XYZ file of C-alpha atoms in Angstrom:
431
model
C -0.109 -0.003 0.414
C 1.191 3.455 -0.801
C 1.531 6.120 2.373
C 0.588 9.583 1.343
C 0.585 10.830 4.338
C 3.573 11.162 6.898
C 3.564 9.725 10.107
C 4.699 10.967 12.747
C 6.368 9.582 16.132
C 8.472 10.949 18.321
C 12.430 10.607 19.774
C 13.554 7.347 19.312
C 16.785 5.610 20.182
C 18.688 2.884 18.459
C 20.367 0.395 21.124
C 17.766 0.884 23.987
C 14.528 -1.079 24.743
C 12.796 2.323 26.649
C 13.087 5.834 26.618
C 16.470 6.461 28.524
C 15.114 7.762 31.934
C 16.857 11.196 33.438
C 18.508 10.796 36.161
C 18.005 14.281 37.311
C 14.418 13.852 37.765
C 12.370 14.773 40.700
C 9.160 12.724 41.890
C 8.608 15.759 43.312
C 5.406 16.940 42.352
C 6.035 21.157 41.865
C 4.182 23.674 39.641
C 5.676 25.785 37.273
C 4.660 28.364 34.617
C 5.241 28.799 31.303
C 8.666 31.082 30.107
C 6.272 33.103 28.058
C 2.848 33.095 29.137
C 0.673 32.823 32.480
C -0.077 28.680 31.409
C 1.080 26.481 34.572
C 2.056 23.118 34.589
C 3.128 20.469 37.292
C 6.271 18.694 36.914
C 7.316 16.194 35.985
C 3.747 14.758 35.780
C 2.839 17.229 32.508
C 6.502 17.549 31.455
C 5.802 16.621 27.918
C 2.887 18.844 27.937
C 4.886 21.572 28.937
C 7.195 20.842 26.078
C 4.612 20.465 23.459
C 3.167 23.921 24.753
C 6.283 25.698 24.146
C 6.930 24.526 20.862
C 3.122 24.539 19.478
C 2.201 27.787 21.037
C 5.691 29.798 20.963
C 7.784 27.628 18.873
C 10.187 27.142 21.169
C 12.724 23.658 21.465
C 14.689 23.191 24.978
C 17.902 20.937 23.758
C 18.793 18.242 26.071
C 16.278 18.865 28.395
C 17.047 15.362 30.401
C 20.168 17.078 31.587
C 18.706 19.679 33.445
C 19.898 19.334 37.098
C 16.488 21.558 38.291
C 14.167 21.960 35.384
C 12.047 24.406 37.493
C 14.960 26.867 38.398
C 15.875 26.742 34.731
C 12.577 28.244 33.380
C 12.141 30.058 36.331
C 15.187 31.937 35.534
C 14.908 32.013 31.532
C 11.005 33.489 31.793
C 12.713 36.334 33.914
C 15.099 36.739 31.035
C 12.824 37.006 28.223
C 11.263 39.893 30.046
C 14.110 41.872 28.767
C 15.207 40.518 25.446
C 12.874 38.770 22.652
C 13.757 34.699 21.974
C 15.615 35.584 18.657
C 18.131 37.486 21.040
C 19.135 34.461 23.128
C 17.972 31.380 21.017
C 18.969 29.924 17.701
C 16.701 30.948 14.865
C 15.802 27.859 12.534
C 14.156 28.112 9.135
C 11.606 25.533 8.549
C 9.379 24.878 5.728
C 6.071 23.628 8.095
C 3.892 25.212 11.233
C 4.155 23.625 14.266
C 0.655 21.425 13.050
C 2.443 20.196 10.069
C 0.982 22.985 7.371
C 2.963 23.852 4.303
C 4.385 27.501 4.889
C 7.739 28.835 3.306
C 10.611 30.033 6.419
C 8.471 29.797 9.282
C 10.883 30.982 12.303
C 11.427 28.499 15.472
C 14.221 28.925 18.507
C 16.341 26.416 19.597
C 17.610 27.146 23.282
C 20.813 25.346 24.042
C 24.236 25.720 26.022
C 25.312 27.024 22.876
C 24.851 30.064 24.433
C 27.109 30.901 27.138
C 25.028 31.962 29.032
C 22.636 28.854 29.077
C 25.671 26.355 29.780
C 26.817 28.504 32.585
C 23.573 28.184 34.095
C 22.915 24.487 33.401
C 26.136 24.122 35.591
C 25.763 25.895 38.395
C 22.397 24.258 38.317
C 23.800 20.651 38.081
C 26.737 21.799 41.096
C 24.125 22.782 43.345
C 22.596 19.440 42.608
C 26.014 17.253 42.896
C 26.331 19.505 46.403
C 22.835 18.078 47.578
C 24.085 14.693 46.127
C 27.370 14.764 48.155
C 25.065 15.209 51.451
C 23.009 12.344 50.688
C 25.989 10.003 49.749
C 28.011 11.060 52.956
C 24.719 9.902 54.687
C 24.633 6.710 53.409
C 28.291 5.771 54.419
C 27.881 7.287 58.160
C 24.660 5.757 59.176
C 24.766 3.025 61.117
C 20.996 2.474 62.172
C 20.158 0.630 58.548
C 18.347 -2.318 59.003
C 17.634 -4.646 55.774
C 17.031 -8.019 55.846
C 19.600 -10.075 52.982
C 18.003 -10.591 49.436
C 18.957 -14.135 49.431
C 19.263 -15.234 53.052
C 17.215 -14.387 56.431
C 20.682 -12.081 57.726
C 19.475 -8.948 59.025
C 21.920 -6.332 58.830
C 21.584 -3.574 61.403
C 24.752 -0.931 61.156
C 25.793 0.401 57.993
C 24.990 0.139 54.242
C 28.300 -0.881 53.743
C 28.144 -3.967 55.612
C 25.236 -4.708 53.754
C 26.476 -4.982 50.513
C 29.722 -6.369 51.556
C 27.478 -9.338 52.750
C 25.881 -9.586 49.740
C 29.099 -9.809 47.825
C 30.995 -12.313 50.793
C 28.404 -14.724 51.264
C 26.329 -14.770 47.901
C 29.053 -13.256 45.194
C 26.309 -10.688 44.203
C 28.486 -7.546 43.749
C 26.520 -4.259 42.644
C 29.359 -1.775 42.742
C 31.704 -0.336 45.156
C 29.702 1.437 48.400
C 31.566 5.097 47.454
C 30.229 5.298 44.078
C 26.321 4.348 44.953
C 24.041 6.676 46.316
C 20.201 5.919 46.784
C 21.283 2.392 48.097
C 17.931 2.078 49.801
C 15.911 2.303 46.537
C 18.181 0.446 44.330
C 18.024 -2.585 46.703
C 14.165 -1.876 47.071
C 14.372 -2.472 42.938
C 16.549 -5.297 42.784
C 14.604 -6.930 45.794
C 11.151 -6.110 43.589
C 12.363 -8.028 40.474
C 13.144 -11.169 42.438
C 10.206 -11.305 44.222
C 8.344 -11.054 40.461
C 10.834 -14.051 39.617
C 12.190 -11.682 37.148
C 16.612 -12.237 36.272
C 18.303 -8.626 37.780
C 20.819 -8.912 34.714
C 18.623 -10.898 31.853
C 15.597 -9.521 33.158
C 14.020 -12.627 31.945
C 10.830 -14.176 34.264
C 10.864 -17.230 35.706
C 8.643 -19.856 37.004
C 9.822 -20.461 40.392
C 12.609 -19.222 42.727
C 14.735 -22.495 42.292
C 14.905 -22.351 38.553
C 15.655 -18.290 38.844
C 18.186 -19.198 41.562
C 19.689 -21.819 39.013
C 19.700 -19.877 35.920
C 21.579 -16.622 37.472
C 24.008 -18.778 39.175
C 24.680 -21.039 35.712
C 24.795 -17.731 33.584
C 26.527 -15.519 35.872
C 23.507 -13.366 36.016
C 24.038 -12.637 39.801
C 24.805 -8.918 38.869
C 23.104 -6.036 37.192
C 23.101 -5.382 34.239
C 25.145 -1.599 32.862
C 23.163 -1.280 29.880
C 19.669 -0.971 31.882
C 19.719 2.829 31.968
C 17.466 2.276 35.220
C 20.406 2.312 37.230
C 22.664 5.310 36.246
C 20.694 7.526 39.071
C 21.981 4.851 41.474
C 25.541 5.812 40.653
C 27.385 8.709 41.869
C 29.709 9.578 38.596
C 26.383 10.044 36.583
C 25.545 13.463 37.939
C 29.462 14.581 36.727
C 29.217 17.444 34.747
C 32.328 16.306 32.361
C 31.386 13.590 29.876
C 35.516 12.759 30.065
C 35.731 11.970 33.522
C 33.025 9.774 32.807
C 34.259 7.917 30.099
C 37.454 7.616 32.198
C 35.861 6.448 34.969
C 35.898 2.570 35.838
C 33.823 1.326 39.185
C 36.157 -0.625 41.395
C 35.766 -4.601 41.456
C 36.841 -5.048 44.766
C 35.779 -3.505 48.171
C 38.479 -1.929 50.641
C 38.176 -4.358 52.914
C 37.934 -7.512 50.833
C 40.716 -9.600 50.333
C 39.843 -12.057 48.459
C 40.108 -12.411 44.288
C 37.505 -14.272 42.362
C 38.275 -14.254 38.469
C 35.255 -15.171 36.095
C 34.728 -17.948 34.009
C 31.787 -19.353 33.046
C 33.101 -22.574 32.139
C 35.173 -23.682 35.104
C 32.605 -21.091 37.907
C 29.585 -20.642 37.239
C 29.128 -19.023 40.480
C 31.450 -16.060 40.193
C 31.853 -12.595 38.756
C 32.773 -11.036 35.414
C 35.358 -8.309 35.555
C 34.043 -5.081 35.985
C 35.484 -3.401 33.338
C 32.124 -4.546 31.757
C 30.731 -1.519 32.919
C 32.231 0.332 29.879
C 31.675 -0.652 26.696
C 34.627 -2.657 25.882
C 34.923 -1.960 22.202
C 33.287 1.135 22.012
C 29.841 2.395 20.659
C 27.743 0.687 17.931
C 27.067 2.186 14.247
C 24.065 0.660 13.534
C 23.060 -0.422 9.638
C 20.951 1.779 7.738
C 19.133 -1.035 6.960
C 19.092 -3.570 9.820
C 20.035 -4.481 13.128
C 23.992 -4.907 12.460
C 26.369 -3.116 14.635
C 29.711 -2.764 13.900
C 32.334 -0.411 15.902
C 34.300 0.510 13.378
C 32.307 3.285 10.434
C 34.554 1.139 7.526
C 33.314 -2.063 8.274
C 29.645 -0.507 8.476
C 30.031 0.099 4.679
C 31.280 -2.733 4.216
C 28.110 -4.245 5.487
C 25.973 -2.586 3.257
C 27.155 -2.985 0.166
C 28.041 -6.756 0.737
C 24.665 -7.767 2.712
C 22.320 -4.969 1.104
C 23.803 -4.457 -2.366
C 23.731 -0.745 -1.357
C 26.644 2.082 -1.323
C 26.229 4.786 0.629
C 29.447 6.308 -0.666
C 28.365 6.304 -4.146
C 24.450 7.194 -3.438
C 25.994 10.137 -1.633
C 29.223 11.204 -3.922
C 29.075 15.337 -4.686
C 26.948 16.211 -2.372
C 27.467 18.554 1.067
C 27.259 17.543 4.410
C 23.646 18.652 5.421
C 22.180 16.547 2.172
C 23.885 13.437 3.233
C 22.407 13.863 7.083
C 19.383 14.269 5.828
C 19.680 11.300 3.649
C 20.371 9.166 6.971
C 17.607 10.294 8.450
C 15.174 9.938 5.523
C 16.727 6.276 5.677
C 16.152 5.792 8.999
C 12.505 6.777 8.990
C 11.642 4.951 6.122
C 13.159 1.568 7.852
C 11.380 2.714 11.287
C 8.041 2.856 9.121
C 8.683 -0.251 7.484
C 8.340 1.645 4.324
C 9.992 1.120 0.567
C 12.958 3.741 0.377
C 11.486 4.422 -3.728
C 7.812 3.045 -3.950
C 7.078 3.548 -0.920
C 4.992 0.370 -0.009
C 4.632 -0.731 3.579
C 5.672 -3.992 4.957
C 3.995 -5.892 8.249
C 7.901 -7.141 8.545
C 11.148 -5.597 8.502
C 12.901 -8.945 6.685
C 10.088 -8.559 3.691
C 11.173 -5.392 3.205
C 14.684 -5.679 3.338
C 13.898 -8.517 0.595
C 11.759 -6.575 -1.226
C 14.075 -3.438 -1.291
C 17.399 -5.845 -2.348
C 15.212 -7.793 -4.990
C 13.701 -4.468 -6.755
C 16.839 -2.692 -6.580
C 14.599 0.546 -4.923
C 18.282 2.192 -3.912
C 16.892 5.394 -6.054
C 16.336 7.963 -3.399
C 14.270 10.679 -4.798
C 15.440 13.990 -3.841
C 12.281 15.394 -3.539
C 11.641 12.676 -0.470
C 14.414 13.091 1.347
C 15.394 16.614 0.783
C 12.734 18.239 3.467
C 13.470 20.534 6.324
C 12.457 17.707 8.800
C 15.514 15.552 7.686
C 17.695 18.175 9.186
C 16.518 16.637 12.630
C 18.636 12.800 13.600
C 15.471 10.189 13.132
C 16.993 8.279 16.413
C 18.704 10.405 18.916
C 21.927 7.934 19.102
C 22.780 7.691 15.640
C 26.658 7.394 15.952
C 26.343 6.790 11.560
C 25.767 10.839 11.644
C 28.992 11.541 13.502
C 31.317 9.893 10.408
C 29.585 12.008 7.691
C 31.842 14.067 6.146
C 31.981 16.451 3.392
C 33.393 15.534 -0.517
C 34.809 18.969 -0.590
C 36.848 21.796 1.365
C 33.193 23.949 2.027
C 31.286 23.385 4.998
C 28.819 25.822 3.191
C 25.769 25.510 0.552
C 25.858 27.209 -2.736
C 22.692 29.144 -1.632
C 24.383 31.579 1.031
C 21.849 34.606 0.064
C 18.853 32.974 2.291
C 20.669 33.708 5.152
C 19.928 37.625 6.187
C 19.878 37.020 10.108
C 21.880 36.867 13.065
C 21.610 33.337 14.617
C 19.924 31.795 11.613
C 20.626 27.885 11.404
C 19.101 26.267 7.740
C 21.537 24.471 5.363
C 24.164 27.417 5.359
C 25.143 26.682 8.648
C 28.218 25.537 9.856
C 28.917 21.542 10.556
C 30.276 22.842 13.955
C 27.265 24.165 14.763
C 25.489 21.605 13.094
C 27.041 18.619 14.985
C 25.808 20.911 18.229
C 22.785 20.668 17.897
C 23.280 16.921 16.706
C 25.270 15.872 19.555
C 23.816 13.667 22.116
């Protein structure tokens, strides 16, 4: 069936099953006013409604909302500042050919508020610093509190001293190691989450469900699943390092495998000792971030290997298809292909399929690789279909110029269109 109308969907991620939760979101309900009008919203319950209101009513987009440590204070600050100056003074102006409701209209102005603006970056940093100071106070309390009472997750032992001793017991007696206590925060909530999963007969690592506790216990022992899954973003809020603003610090940080007071060392070997721990270097991606194929779920850690996979498995040469094109045209093509594949829709004839394999087979057999510029050269494809699409980071211009040919269309300060620099483009696309 040929699809005439476009389908719309929210932000997507390639390597996660669910939406990436923000470690900064508070469970406490607070009321906030819109930056530009008197409408009131309750956070965090109505955060999406607030952001939708800003876009639909005021054409304002706030970049990286999930990374703002205190959204209430952030909105209050900018609400005050916007009383002094208009949106274009602080925001990057984007020219698109659509109104917020999707109606076609030439050169419609939208505004992006991001940390590209030094004032915004300083505000975000200060909010994060304030948040970190509060977290460190909580962290200190959890380390020094000696009145922690909790029954063990795996036996009837009851800890009545500190949280560190409780975690040491889990490690020494049951070979279950969450992380070094000094690296954790909100330990009570973390243990509650793990206990709930065990109570629901769910594996802590793979999250598979089992019929009874005996089968679950045997599964976790044999598979080496007596540990939490580092790929599960639910656990991010319990590691103090994730609240540090410096991304380089995060990348270089590796949680220690041993406790300070644990003398024994256990090496992980699935065959010889199924009850042992893996090396905790697995908390960082051992082989680097993954690049996903444009047409299937295959991943590689190197860009050249992904291009080779496209040619070998799908008979599609991305380099040939985009030869002679500028940086932004290539970005649009990648985002167009991602969107079509997500919708299970042919790149050329727009026939829709119920199964991704049938779509892949159709494209290969019919050789529907010819990409019509009329379809992909649309303003919405400036923006990534997937928020964590690493493929976009390897795109380069074929020539020495970062600029498109229609420079005369840009006549305003802070305007972003085809003519914006590659550096600005990567700042907007950057996760």
